[in-house]
């Protein structure tokens, strides 16, 4: 798998340290708030499981699945809910946990979808953000790392469901995902 990467962007220990910082920050901000962390399947699962173990206050977790890129490295633009949350978030403090923000369209969709359920607040926490790729003006509350406009995999992120189990984040070689 390593041969498919052109570079390692963030080693495992660097990611762990950053996630610990995010967990510490969220523990302070959400003390007494019993937040609901909503993990966006499947890419954010690895991030969620590390993040929640660095949050020292009571919390709940839930999961949401939305349609993603499929077998392409390009956003389709049309987003649908595949699995919805089970917890009633009315009056609750919600933190959306996402793996990566590219165009920002998925995150905007998620915020809109959850907002109609009348939570007390919605915050966004993403491991990776590609600011140059945003197509809309979107505010992200907690960002692990900002990256350039490369297609990255590992630490939960996939291409064609592959590479999610890499313990680090790397740049996928273009030849792997661009058809000749
Ligand atoms: P948008 O464009 O809606 O995209 O912000 C967010 C979703 O697209 C996927 N995505 C990626 N997945 N490497 C990946 O493995 C990437 O570099 C990448 N960029 C976007 C991801 O599913 C994310 O939730
Ligand atoms: Mg995703």
mmCIF file with all atom_site columns, C-alpha atoms and ligand atoms in Angstrom:
data_model
loop_
_atom_site.group_PDB
_atom_site.id
_atom_site.type_symbol
_atom_site.label_atom_id
_atom_site.label_alt_id
_atom_site.label_comp_id
_atom_site.label_asym_id
_atom_site.label_entity_id
_atom_site.label_seq_id
_atom_site.pdbx_PDB_ins_code
_atom_site.Cartn_x
_atom_site.Cartn_y
_atom_site.Cartn_z
_atom_site.occupancy
_atom_site.B_iso_or_equiv
_atom_site.pdbx_formal_charge
_atom_site.auth_seq_id
_atom_site.auth_comp_id
_atom_site.auth_asym_id
_atom_site.auth_atom_id
_atom_site.pdbx_PDB_model_num
ATOM   1   C  CA  . UNK A 1 1   ? 0.000   0.000  0.000   1.00 0.00 ? 1   UNK A CA  1
ATOM   2   C  CA  . UNK A 1 2   ? 2.855   2.365  0.836   1.00 0.00 ? 2   UNK A CA  1
ATOM   3   C  CA  . UNK A 1 3   ? 4.005   2.265  -2.795  1.00 0.00 ? 3   UNK A CA  1
ATOM   4   C  CA  . UNK A 1 4   ? 0.769   3.965  -3.822  1.00 0.00 ? 4   UNK A CA  1
ATOM   5   C  CA  . UNK A 1 5   ? 1.659   7.084  -1.812  1.00 0.00 ? 5   UNK A CA  1
ATOM   6   C  CA  . UNK A 1 6   ? 3.858   9.908  -3.017  1.00 0.00 ? 6   UNK A CA  1
ATOM   7   C  CA  . UNK A 1 7   ? 4.434   11.274 0.496   1.00 0.00 ? 7   UNK A CA  1
ATOM   8   C  CA  . UNK A 1 8   ? 3.468   10.803 4.113   1.00 0.00 ? 8   UNK A CA  1
ATOM   9   C  CA  . UNK A 1 9   ? 1.838   14.030 5.313   1.00 0.00 ? 9   UNK A CA  1
ATOM   10  C  CA  . UNK A 1 10  ? 1.234   13.275 8.987   1.00 0.00 ? 10  UNK A CA  1
ATOM   11  C  CA  . UNK A 1 11  ? 2.852   10.471 10.941  1.00 0.00 ? 11  UNK A CA  1
ATOM   12  C  CA  . UNK A 1 12  ? 0.826   8.558  13.496  1.00 0.00 ? 12  UNK A CA  1
ATOM   13  C  CA  . UNK A 1 13  ? 2.371   10.266 16.535  1.00 0.00 ? 13  UNK A CA  1
ATOM   14  C  CA  . UNK A 1 14  ? 1.779   13.746 15.082  1.00 0.00 ? 14  UNK A CA  1
ATOM   15  C  CA  . UNK A 1 15  ? -1.897  12.948 14.486  1.00 0.00 ? 15  UNK A CA  1
ATOM   16  C  CA  . UNK A 1 16  ? -2.287  11.516 17.981  1.00 0.00 ? 16  UNK A CA  1
ATOM   17  C  CA  . UNK A 1 17  ? -0.771  14.613 19.583  1.00 0.00 ? 17  UNK A CA  1
ATOM   18  C  CA  . UNK A 1 18  ? -3.072  16.928 17.628  1.00 0.00 ? 18  UNK A CA  1
ATOM   19  C  CA  . UNK A 1 19  ? -6.144  14.835 18.461  1.00 0.00 ? 19  UNK A CA  1
ATOM   20  C  CA  . UNK A 1 20  ? -5.216  14.959 22.132  1.00 0.00 ? 20  UNK A CA  1
ATOM   21  C  CA  . UNK A 1 21  ? -5.135  18.781 21.910  1.00 0.00 ? 21  UNK A CA  1
ATOM   22  C  CA  . UNK A 1 22  ? -8.558  18.831 20.249  1.00 0.00 ? 22  UNK A CA  1
ATOM   23  C  CA  . UNK A 1 23  ? -9.922  16.511 22.939  1.00 0.00 ? 23  UNK A CA  1
ATOM   24  C  CA  . UNK A 1 24  ? -8.590  18.730 25.700  1.00 0.00 ? 24  UNK A CA  1
ATOM   25  C  CA  . UNK A 1 25  ? -10.142 21.802 24.084  1.00 0.00 ? 25  UNK A CA  1
ATOM   26  C  CA  . UNK A 1 26  ? -13.521 20.125 23.581  1.00 0.00 ? 26  UNK A CA  1
ATOM   27  C  CA  . UNK A 1 27  ? -13.482 18.869 27.196  1.00 0.00 ? 27  UNK A CA  1
ATOM   28  C  CA  . UNK A 1 28  ? -13.210 22.474 28.380  1.00 0.00 ? 28  UNK A CA  1
ATOM   29  C  CA  . UNK A 1 29  ? -15.711 24.014 25.975  1.00 0.00 ? 29  UNK A CA  1
ATOM   30  C  CA  . UNK A 1 30  ? -18.324 21.276 26.474  1.00 0.00 ? 30  UNK A CA  1
ATOM   31  C  CA  . UNK A 1 31  ? -17.978 20.705 30.234  1.00 0.00 ? 31  UNK A CA  1
ATOM   32  C  CA  . UNK A 1 32  ? -21.509 20.266 31.682  1.00 0.00 ? 32  UNK A CA  1
ATOM   33  C  CA  . UNK A 1 33  ? -22.989 20.176 28.157  1.00 0.00 ? 33  UNK A CA  1
ATOM   34  C  CA  . UNK A 1 34  ? -23.114 16.392 27.585  1.00 0.00 ? 34  UNK A CA  1
ATOM   35  C  CA  . UNK A 1 35  ? -22.457 16.796 23.840  1.00 0.00 ? 35  UNK A CA  1
ATOM   36  C  CA  . UNK A 1 36  ? -23.469 14.370 21.098  1.00 0.00 ? 36  UNK A CA  1
ATOM   37  C  CA  . UNK A 1 37  ? -20.603 13.571 18.752  1.00 0.00 ? 37  UNK A CA  1
ATOM   38  C  CA  . UNK A 1 38  ? -21.999 12.674 15.352  1.00 0.00 ? 38  UNK A CA  1
ATOM   39  C  CA  . UNK A 1 39  ? -19.459 10.722 13.348  1.00 0.00 ? 39  UNK A CA  1
ATOM   40  C  CA  . UNK A 1 40  ? -19.774 10.817 9.568   1.00 0.00 ? 40  UNK A CA  1
ATOM   41  C  CA  . UNK A 1 41  ? -19.339 7.299  8.226   1.00 0.00 ? 41  UNK A CA  1
ATOM   42  C  CA  . UNK A 1 42  ? -17.095 5.781  7.253   1.00 0.00 ? 42  UNK A CA  1
ATOM   43  C  CA  . UNK A 1 43  ? -14.016 8.002  6.981   1.00 0.00 ? 43  UNK A CA  1
ATOM   44  C  CA  . UNK A 1 44  ? -14.314 9.694  10.379  1.00 0.00 ? 44  UNK A CA  1
ATOM   45  C  CA  . UNK A 1 45  ? -14.500 6.475  12.417  1.00 0.00 ? 45  UNK A CA  1
ATOM   46  C  CA  . UNK A 1 46  ? -10.772 6.353  13.207  1.00 0.00 ? 46  UNK A CA  1
ATOM   47  C  CA  . UNK A 1 47  ? -10.746 10.043 14.125  1.00 0.00 ? 47  UNK A CA  1
ATOM   48  C  CA  . UNK A 1 48  ? -13.829 9.643  16.358  1.00 0.00 ? 48  UNK A CA  1
ATOM   49  C  CA  . UNK A 1 49  ? -12.483 6.685  18.305  1.00 0.00 ? 49  UNK A CA  1
ATOM   50  C  CA  . UNK A 1 50  ? -9.235  8.499  19.088  1.00 0.00 ? 50  UNK A CA  1
ATOM   51  C  CA  . UNK A 1 51  ? -10.914 11.855 19.749  1.00 0.00 ? 51  UNK A CA  1
ATOM   52  C  CA  . UNK A 1 52  ? -13.559 10.526 22.157  1.00 0.00 ? 52  UNK A CA  1
ATOM   53  C  CA  . UNK A 1 53  ? -10.899 8.877  24.302  1.00 0.00 ? 53  UNK A CA  1
ATOM   54  C  CA  . UNK A 1 54  ? -9.270  12.266 24.791  1.00 0.00 ? 54  UNK A CA  1
ATOM   55  C  CA  . UNK A 1 55  ? -12.522 13.905 25.867  1.00 0.00 ? 55  UNK A CA  1
ATOM   56  C  CA  . UNK A 1 56  ? -12.805 13.675 29.638  1.00 0.00 ? 56  UNK A CA  1
ATOM   57  C  CA  . UNK A 1 57  ? -16.435 14.775 30.097  1.00 0.00 ? 57  UNK A CA  1
ATOM   58  C  CA  . UNK A 1 58  ? -19.641 12.749 29.606  1.00 0.00 ? 58  UNK A CA  1
ATOM   59  C  CA  . UNK A 1 59  ? -20.696 12.505 25.966  1.00 0.00 ? 59  UNK A CA  1
ATOM   60  C  CA  . UNK A 1 60  ? -22.760 10.419 23.603  1.00 0.00 ? 60  UNK A CA  1
ATOM   61  C  CA  . UNK A 1 61  ? -21.934 9.252  20.116  1.00 0.00 ? 61  UNK A CA  1
ATOM   62  C  CA  . UNK A 1 62  ? -24.029 8.597  17.053  1.00 0.00 ? 62  UNK A CA  1
ATOM   63  C  CA  . UNK A 1 63  ? -23.357 7.943  13.392  1.00 0.00 ? 63  UNK A CA  1
ATOM   64  C  CA  . UNK A 1 64  ? -24.540 9.306  10.077  1.00 0.00 ? 64  UNK A CA  1
ATOM   65  C  CA  . UNK A 1 65  ? -23.890 7.958  6.640   1.00 0.00 ? 65  UNK A CA  1
ATOM   66  C  CA  . UNK A 1 66  ? -24.133 10.103 3.540   1.00 0.00 ? 66  UNK A CA  1
ATOM   67  C  CA  . UNK A 1 67  ? -23.413 9.318  -0.074  1.00 0.00 ? 67  UNK A CA  1
ATOM   68  C  CA  . UNK A 1 68  ? -19.781 9.989  -0.880  1.00 0.00 ? 68  UNK A CA  1
ATOM   69  C  CA  . UNK A 1 69  ? -17.414 10.021 -3.792  1.00 0.00 ? 69  UNK A CA  1
ATOM   70  C  CA  . UNK A 1 70  ? -17.954 6.387  -4.734  1.00 0.00 ? 70  UNK A CA  1
ATOM   71  C  CA  . UNK A 1 71  ? -15.181 5.110  -6.969  1.00 0.00 ? 71  UNK A CA  1
ATOM   72  C  CA  . UNK A 1 72  ? -14.018 8.547  -7.985  1.00 0.00 ? 72  UNK A CA  1
ATOM   73  C  CA  . UNK A 1 73  ? -11.765 11.169 -6.442  1.00 0.00 ? 73  UNK A CA  1
ATOM   74  C  CA  . UNK A 1 74  ? -14.179 13.901 -7.539  1.00 0.00 ? 74  UNK A CA  1
ATOM   75  C  CA  . UNK A 1 75  ? -17.183 15.161 -5.594  1.00 0.00 ? 75  UNK A CA  1
ATOM   76  C  CA  . UNK A 1 76  ? -20.479 14.273 -7.231  1.00 0.00 ? 76  UNK A CA  1
ATOM   77  C  CA  . UNK A 1 77  ? -22.173 17.320 -5.722  1.00 0.00 ? 77  UNK A CA  1
ATOM   78  C  CA  . UNK A 1 78  ? -25.425 15.502 -5.004  1.00 0.00 ? 78  UNK A CA  1
ATOM   79  C  CA  . UNK A 1 79  ? -25.626 14.241 -1.430  1.00 0.00 ? 79  UNK A CA  1
ATOM   80  C  CA  . UNK A 1 80  ? -28.133 11.873 0.145   1.00 0.00 ? 80  UNK A CA  1
ATOM   81  C  CA  . UNK A 1 81  ? -28.528 10.386 3.630   1.00 0.00 ? 81  UNK A CA  1
ATOM   82  C  CA  . UNK A 1 82  ? -27.723 6.673  3.754   1.00 0.00 ? 82  UNK A CA  1
ATOM   83  C  CA  . UNK A 1 83  ? -27.949 6.171  7.527   1.00 0.00 ? 83  UNK A CA  1
ATOM   84  C  CA  . UNK A 1 84  ? -29.547 8.688  9.828   1.00 0.00 ? 84  UNK A CA  1
ATOM   85  C  CA  . UNK A 1 85  ? -28.836 9.309  13.519  1.00 0.00 ? 85  UNK A CA  1
ATOM   86  C  CA  . UNK A 1 86  ? -30.782 7.494  16.244  1.00 0.00 ? 86  UNK A CA  1
ATOM   87  C  CA  . UNK A 1 87  ? -30.418 9.909  19.172  1.00 0.00 ? 87  UNK A CA  1
ATOM   88  C  CA  . UNK A 1 88  ? -32.982 12.702 19.561  1.00 0.00 ? 88  UNK A CA  1
ATOM   89  C  CA  . UNK A 1 89  ? -30.760 15.796 19.343  1.00 0.00 ? 89  UNK A CA  1
ATOM   90  C  CA  . UNK A 1 90  ? -33.481 18.354 20.139  1.00 0.00 ? 90  UNK A CA  1
ATOM   91  C  CA  . UNK A 1 91  ? -31.955 20.773 22.653  1.00 0.00 ? 91  UNK A CA  1
ATOM   92  C  CA  . UNK A 1 92  ? -28.610 18.929 22.591  1.00 0.00 ? 92  UNK A CA  1
ATOM   93  C  CA  . UNK A 1 93  ? -25.145 20.250 21.839  1.00 0.00 ? 93  UNK A CA  1
ATOM   94  C  CA  . UNK A 1 94  ? -23.998 18.530 18.654  1.00 0.00 ? 94  UNK A CA  1
ATOM   95  C  CA  . UNK A 1 95  ? -20.453 18.162 17.364  1.00 0.00 ? 95  UNK A CA  1
ATOM   96  C  CA  . UNK A 1 96  ? -20.178 16.865 13.803  1.00 0.00 ? 96  UNK A CA  1
ATOM   97  C  CA  . UNK A 1 97  ? -17.012 14.762 13.486  1.00 0.00 ? 97  UNK A CA  1
ATOM   98  C  CA  . UNK A 1 98  ? -15.774 14.563 9.882   1.00 0.00 ? 98  UNK A CA  1
ATOM   99  C  CA  . UNK A 1 99  ? -12.619 13.209 8.310   1.00 0.00 ? 99  UNK A CA  1
ATOM   100 C  CA  . UNK A 1 100 ? -11.990 15.901 5.697   1.00 0.00 ? 100 UNK A CA  1
ATOM   101 C  CA  . UNK A 1 101 ? -13.517 19.015 4.172   1.00 0.00 ? 101 UNK A CA  1
ATOM   102 C  CA  . UNK A 1 102 ? -12.894 19.418 0.457   1.00 0.00 ? 102 UNK A CA  1
ATOM   103 C  CA  . UNK A 1 103 ? -15.535 21.490 -1.366  1.00 0.00 ? 103 UNK A CA  1
ATOM   104 C  CA  . UNK A 1 104 ? -17.461 21.925 1.898   1.00 0.00 ? 104 UNK A CA  1
ATOM   105 C  CA  . UNK A 1 105 ? -20.698 20.690 0.314   1.00 0.00 ? 105 UNK A CA  1
ATOM   106 C  CA  . UNK A 1 106 ? -20.968 17.577 2.518   1.00 0.00 ? 106 UNK A CA  1
ATOM   107 C  CA  . UNK A 1 107 ? -20.496 19.550 5.703   1.00 0.00 ? 107 UNK A CA  1
ATOM   108 C  CA  . UNK A 1 108 ? -23.026 22.182 4.651   1.00 0.00 ? 108 UNK A CA  1
ATOM   109 C  CA  . UNK A 1 109 ? -25.505 19.419 3.861   1.00 0.00 ? 109 UNK A CA  1
ATOM   110 C  CA  . UNK A 1 110 ? -24.923 17.785 7.255   1.00 0.00 ? 110 UNK A CA  1
ATOM   111 C  CA  . UNK A 1 111 ? -25.371 21.034 9.156   1.00 0.00 ? 111 UNK A CA  1
ATOM   112 C  CA  . UNK A 1 112 ? -28.641 21.712 7.325   1.00 0.00 ? 112 UNK A CA  1
ATOM   113 C  CA  . UNK A 1 113 ? -29.883 18.178 7.894   1.00 0.00 ? 113 UNK A CA  1
ATOM   114 C  CA  . UNK A 1 114 ? -29.213 18.306 11.654  1.00 0.00 ? 114 UNK A CA  1
ATOM   115 C  CA  . UNK A 1 115 ? -30.256 21.919 12.170  1.00 0.00 ? 115 UNK A CA  1
ATOM   116 C  CA  . UNK A 1 116 ? -33.911 21.178 11.391  1.00 0.00 ? 116 UNK A CA  1
ATOM   117 C  CA  . UNK A 1 117 ? -33.914 18.784 14.385  1.00 0.00 ? 117 UNK A CA  1
ATOM   118 C  CA  . UNK A 1 118 ? -33.509 21.824 16.702  1.00 0.00 ? 118 UNK A CA  1
ATOM   119 C  CA  . UNK A 1 119 ? -30.268 21.061 18.548  1.00 0.00 ? 119 UNK A CA  1
ATOM   120 C  CA  . UNK A 1 120 ? -29.079 23.640 21.116  1.00 0.00 ? 120 UNK A CA  1
ATOM   121 C  CA  . UNK A 1 121 ? -25.901 24.118 19.043  1.00 0.00 ? 121 UNK A CA  1
ATOM   122 C  CA  . UNK A 1 122 ? -23.972 22.563 16.170  1.00 0.00 ? 122 UNK A CA  1
ATOM   123 C  CA  . UNK A 1 123 ? -20.180 22.653 15.937  1.00 0.00 ? 123 UNK A CA  1
ATOM   124 C  CA  . UNK A 1 124 ? -17.929 21.082 13.341  1.00 0.00 ? 124 UNK A CA  1
ATOM   125 C  CA  . UNK A 1 125 ? -14.743 19.179 14.103  1.00 0.00 ? 125 UNK A CA  1
ATOM   126 C  CA  . UNK A 1 126 ? -12.705 17.854 11.180  1.00 0.00 ? 126 UNK A CA  1
ATOM   127 C  CA  . UNK A 1 127 ? -9.372  16.087 11.062  1.00 0.00 ? 127 UNK A CA  1
ATOM   128 C  CA  . UNK A 1 128 ? -8.282  17.600 7.749   1.00 0.00 ? 128 UNK A CA  1
ATOM   129 C  CA  . UNK A 1 129 ? -9.298  20.727 5.879   1.00 0.00 ? 129 UNK A CA  1
ATOM   130 C  CA  . UNK A 1 130 ? -8.420  21.687 2.304   1.00 0.00 ? 130 UNK A CA  1
ATOM   131 C  CA  . UNK A 1 131 ? -9.074  25.467 2.368   1.00 0.00 ? 131 UNK A CA  1
ATOM   132 C  CA  . UNK A 1 132 ? -8.102  25.926 -1.308  1.00 0.00 ? 132 UNK A CA  1
ATOM   133 C  CA  . UNK A 1 133 ? -10.745 23.425 -2.388  1.00 0.00 ? 133 UNK A CA  1
ATOM   134 C  CA  . UNK A 1 134 ? -13.735 25.049 -0.673  1.00 0.00 ? 134 UNK A CA  1
ATOM   135 C  CA  . UNK A 1 135 ? -16.488 25.935 -3.148  1.00 0.00 ? 135 UNK A CA  1
ATOM   136 C  CA  . UNK A 1 136 ? -18.662 27.607 -0.533  1.00 0.00 ? 136 UNK A CA  1
ATOM   137 C  CA  . UNK A 1 137 ? -18.033 29.835 2.455   1.00 0.00 ? 137 UNK A CA  1
ATOM   138 C  CA  . UNK A 1 138 ? -18.043 27.394 5.357   1.00 0.00 ? 138 UNK A CA  1
ATOM   139 C  CA  . UNK A 1 139 ? -17.005 27.838 8.971   1.00 0.00 ? 139 UNK A CA  1
ATOM   140 C  CA  . UNK A 1 140 ? -15.218 24.943 10.673  1.00 0.00 ? 140 UNK A CA  1
ATOM   141 C  CA  . UNK A 1 141 ? -14.901 25.218 14.455  1.00 0.00 ? 141 UNK A CA  1
ATOM   142 C  CA  . UNK A 1 142 ? -12.165 22.662 15.134  1.00 0.00 ? 142 UNK A CA  1
ATOM   143 C  CA  . UNK A 1 143 ? -9.570  21.628 12.538  1.00 0.00 ? 143 UNK A CA  1
ATOM   144 C  CA  . UNK A 1 144 ? -6.850  19.035 13.050  1.00 0.00 ? 144 UNK A CA  1
ATOM   145 C  CA  . UNK A 1 145 ? -4.656  20.060 10.124  1.00 0.00 ? 145 UNK A CA  1
ATOM   146 C  CA  . UNK A 1 146 ? -4.961  22.221 7.025   1.00 0.00 ? 146 UNK A CA  1
ATOM   147 C  CA  . UNK A 1 147 ? -3.639  20.567 3.865   1.00 0.00 ? 147 UNK A CA  1
ATOM   148 C  CA  . UNK A 1 148 ? -3.151  21.463 0.215   1.00 0.00 ? 148 UNK A CA  1
ATOM   149 C  CA  . UNK A 1 149 ? -5.291  20.353 -2.672  1.00 0.00 ? 149 UNK A CA  1
ATOM   150 C  CA  . UNK A 1 150 ? -4.036  16.752 -2.816  1.00 0.00 ? 150 UNK A CA  1
ATOM   151 C  CA  . UNK A 1 151 ? -6.020  13.534 -2.556  1.00 0.00 ? 151 UNK A CA  1
ATOM   152 C  CA  . UNK A 1 152 ? -5.063  11.953 0.742   1.00 0.00 ? 152 UNK A CA  1
ATOM   153 C  CA  . UNK A 1 153 ? -5.700  8.553  2.291   1.00 0.00 ? 153 UNK A CA  1
ATOM   154 C  CA  . UNK A 1 154 ? -5.109  6.733  5.569   1.00 0.00 ? 154 UNK A CA  1
ATOM   155 C  CA  . UNK A 1 155 ? -6.300  7.175  9.154   1.00 0.00 ? 155 UNK A CA  1
ATOM   156 C  CA  . UNK A 1 156 ? -9.826  6.329  8.042   1.00 0.00 ? 156 UNK A CA  1
ATOM   157 C  CA  . UNK A 1 157 ? -9.711  8.009  4.634   1.00 0.00 ? 157 UNK A CA  1
ATOM   158 C  CA  . UNK A 1 158 ? -10.051 5.800  1.610   1.00 0.00 ? 158 UNK A CA  1
ATOM   159 C  CA  . UNK A 1 159 ? -9.850  5.565  -2.112  1.00 0.00 ? 159 UNK A CA  1
ATOM   160 C  CA  . UNK A 1 160 ? -12.274 2.886  -3.343  1.00 0.00 ? 160 UNK A CA  1
ATOM   161 C  CA  . UNK A 1 161 ? -12.539 1.663  0.277   1.00 0.00 ? 161 UNK A CA  1
ATOM   162 C  CA  . UNK A 1 162 ? -8.790  0.971  0.358   1.00 0.00 ? 162 UNK A CA  1
ATOM   163 C  CA  . UNK A 1 163 ? -6.110  2.492  2.647   1.00 0.00 ? 163 UNK A CA  1
ATOM   164 C  CA  . UNK A 1 164 ? -8.443  3.277  5.602   1.00 0.00 ? 164 UNK A CA  1
ATOM   165 C  CA  . UNK A 1 165 ? -6.296  1.132  7.891   1.00 0.00 ? 165 UNK A CA  1
ATOM   166 C  CA  . UNK A 1 166 ? -3.049  3.029  7.300   1.00 0.00 ? 166 UNK A CA  1
ATOM   167 C  CA  . UNK A 1 167 ? -2.130  4.542  10.692  1.00 0.00 ? 167 UNK A CA  1
ATOM   168 C  CA  . UNK A 1 168 ? -0.866  7.755  9.043   1.00 0.00 ? 168 UNK A CA  1
ATOM   169 C  CA  . UNK A 1 169 ? -2.118  10.210 6.384   1.00 0.00 ? 169 UNK A CA  1
ATOM   170 C  CA  . UNK A 1 170 ? -0.411  10.249 2.996   1.00 0.00 ? 170 UNK A CA  1
ATOM   171 C  CA  . UNK A 1 171 ? -0.842  11.689 -0.480  1.00 0.00 ? 171 UNK A CA  1
ATOM   172 C  CA  . UNK A 1 172 ? -2.144  9.169  -3.000  1.00 0.00 ? 172 UNK A CA  1
ATOM   173 C  CA  . UNK A 1 173 ? -0.151  9.083  -6.249  1.00 0.00 ? 173 UNK A CA  1
ATOM   174 C  CA  . UNK A 1 174 ? -2.183  10.516 -9.105  1.00 0.00 ? 174 UNK A CA  1
ATOM   175 C  CA  . UNK A 1 175 ? -1.506  7.452  -11.256 1.00 0.00 ? 175 UNK A CA  1
ATOM   176 C  CA  . UNK A 1 176 ? -3.508  5.392  -8.730  1.00 0.00 ? 176 UNK A CA  1
ATOM   177 C  CA  . UNK A 1 177 ? -6.729  7.382  -9.195  1.00 0.00 ? 177 UNK A CA  1
ATOM   178 C  CA  . UNK A 1 178 ? -6.448  9.149  -12.562 1.00 0.00 ? 178 UNK A CA  1
ATOM   179 C  CA  . UNK A 1 179 ? -7.427  6.886  -15.399 1.00 0.00 ? 179 UNK A CA  1
ATOM   180 C  CA  . UNK A 1 180 ? -4.952  6.884  -18.325 1.00 0.00 ? 180 UNK A CA  1
HETATM 181 P  P1  . LIG B 2 .   ? -16.706 17.728 0.216   1.00 0.00 ? 1   LIG B P1  1
HETATM 182 O  O1  . LIG B 2 .   ? -16.209 18.046 -1.162  1.00 0.00 ? 1   LIG B O1  1
HETATM 183 O  O2  . LIG B 2 .   ? -18.191 17.562 0.251   1.00 0.00 ? 1   LIG B O2  1
HETATM 184 O  O3  . LIG B 2 .   ? -16.059 16.338 0.498   1.00 0.00 ? 1   LIG B O3  1
HETATM 185 O  O4  . LIG B 2 .   ? -16.193 18.709 1.253   1.00 0.00 ? 1   LIG B O4  1
HETATM 186 C  C1  . LIG B 2 .   ? -16.022 15.769 1.710   1.00 0.00 ? 1   LIG B C1  1
HETATM 187 C  C2  . LIG B 2 .   ? -15.935 14.268 1.538   1.00 0.00 ? 1   LIG B C2  1
HETATM 188 O  O5  . LIG B 2 .   ? -15.231 13.890 0.361   1.00 0.00 ? 1   LIG B O5  1
HETATM 189 C  C3  . LIG B 2 .   ? -14.291 12.884 0.608   1.00 0.00 ? 1   LIG B C3  1
HETATM 190 N  N1  . LIG B 2 .   ? -12.932 13.409 0.322   1.00 0.00 ? 1   LIG B N1  1
HETATM 191 C  C4  . LIG B 2 .   ? -11.807 12.716 0.406   1.00 0.00 ? 1   LIG B C4  1
HETATM 192 N  N2  . LIG B 2 .   ? -11.582 11.438 0.759   1.00 0.00 ? 1   LIG B N2  1
HETATM 193 N  N3  . LIG B 2 .   ? -9.261  11.776 0.448   1.00 0.00 ? 1   LIG B N3  1
HETATM 194 C  C5  . LIG B 2 .   ? -10.302 10.969 0.783   1.00 0.00 ? 1   LIG B C5  1
HETATM 195 O  O6  . LIG B 2 .   ? -10.058 9.816  1.105   1.00 0.00 ? 1   LIG B O6  1
HETATM 196 C  C6  . LIG B 2 .   ? -9.409  13.069 0.096   1.00 0.00 ? 1   LIG B C6  1
HETATM 197 O  O7  . LIG B 2 .   ? -8.413  13.757 -0.177  1.00 0.00 ? 1   LIG B O7  1
HETATM 198 C  C7  . LIG B 2 .   ? -10.762 13.570 0.072   1.00 0.00 ? 1   LIG B C7  1
HETATM 199 N  N4  . LIG B 2 .   ? -11.261 14.774 -0.218  1.00 0.00 ? 1   LIG B N4  1
HETATM 200 C  C8  . LIG B 2 .   ? -12.607 14.646 -0.057  1.00 0.00 ? 1   LIG B C8  1
HETATM 201 C  C9  . LIG B 2 .   ? -14.493 12.521 2.060   1.00 0.00 ? 1   LIG B C9  1
HETATM 202 O  O8  . LIG B 2 .   ? -15.343 11.404 2.112   1.00 0.00 ? 1   LIG B O8  1
HETATM 203 C  C10 . LIG B 2 .   ? -15.179 13.701 2.688   1.00 0.00 ? 1   LIG B C10 1
HETATM 204 O  O9  . LIG B 2 .   ? -16.033 13.326 3.733   1.00 0.00 ? 1   LIG B O9  1
HETATM 205 MG MG1 . LIG B 2 .   ? -16.408 11.564 4.672   1.00 0.00 ? 2   LIG B MG1 1
#
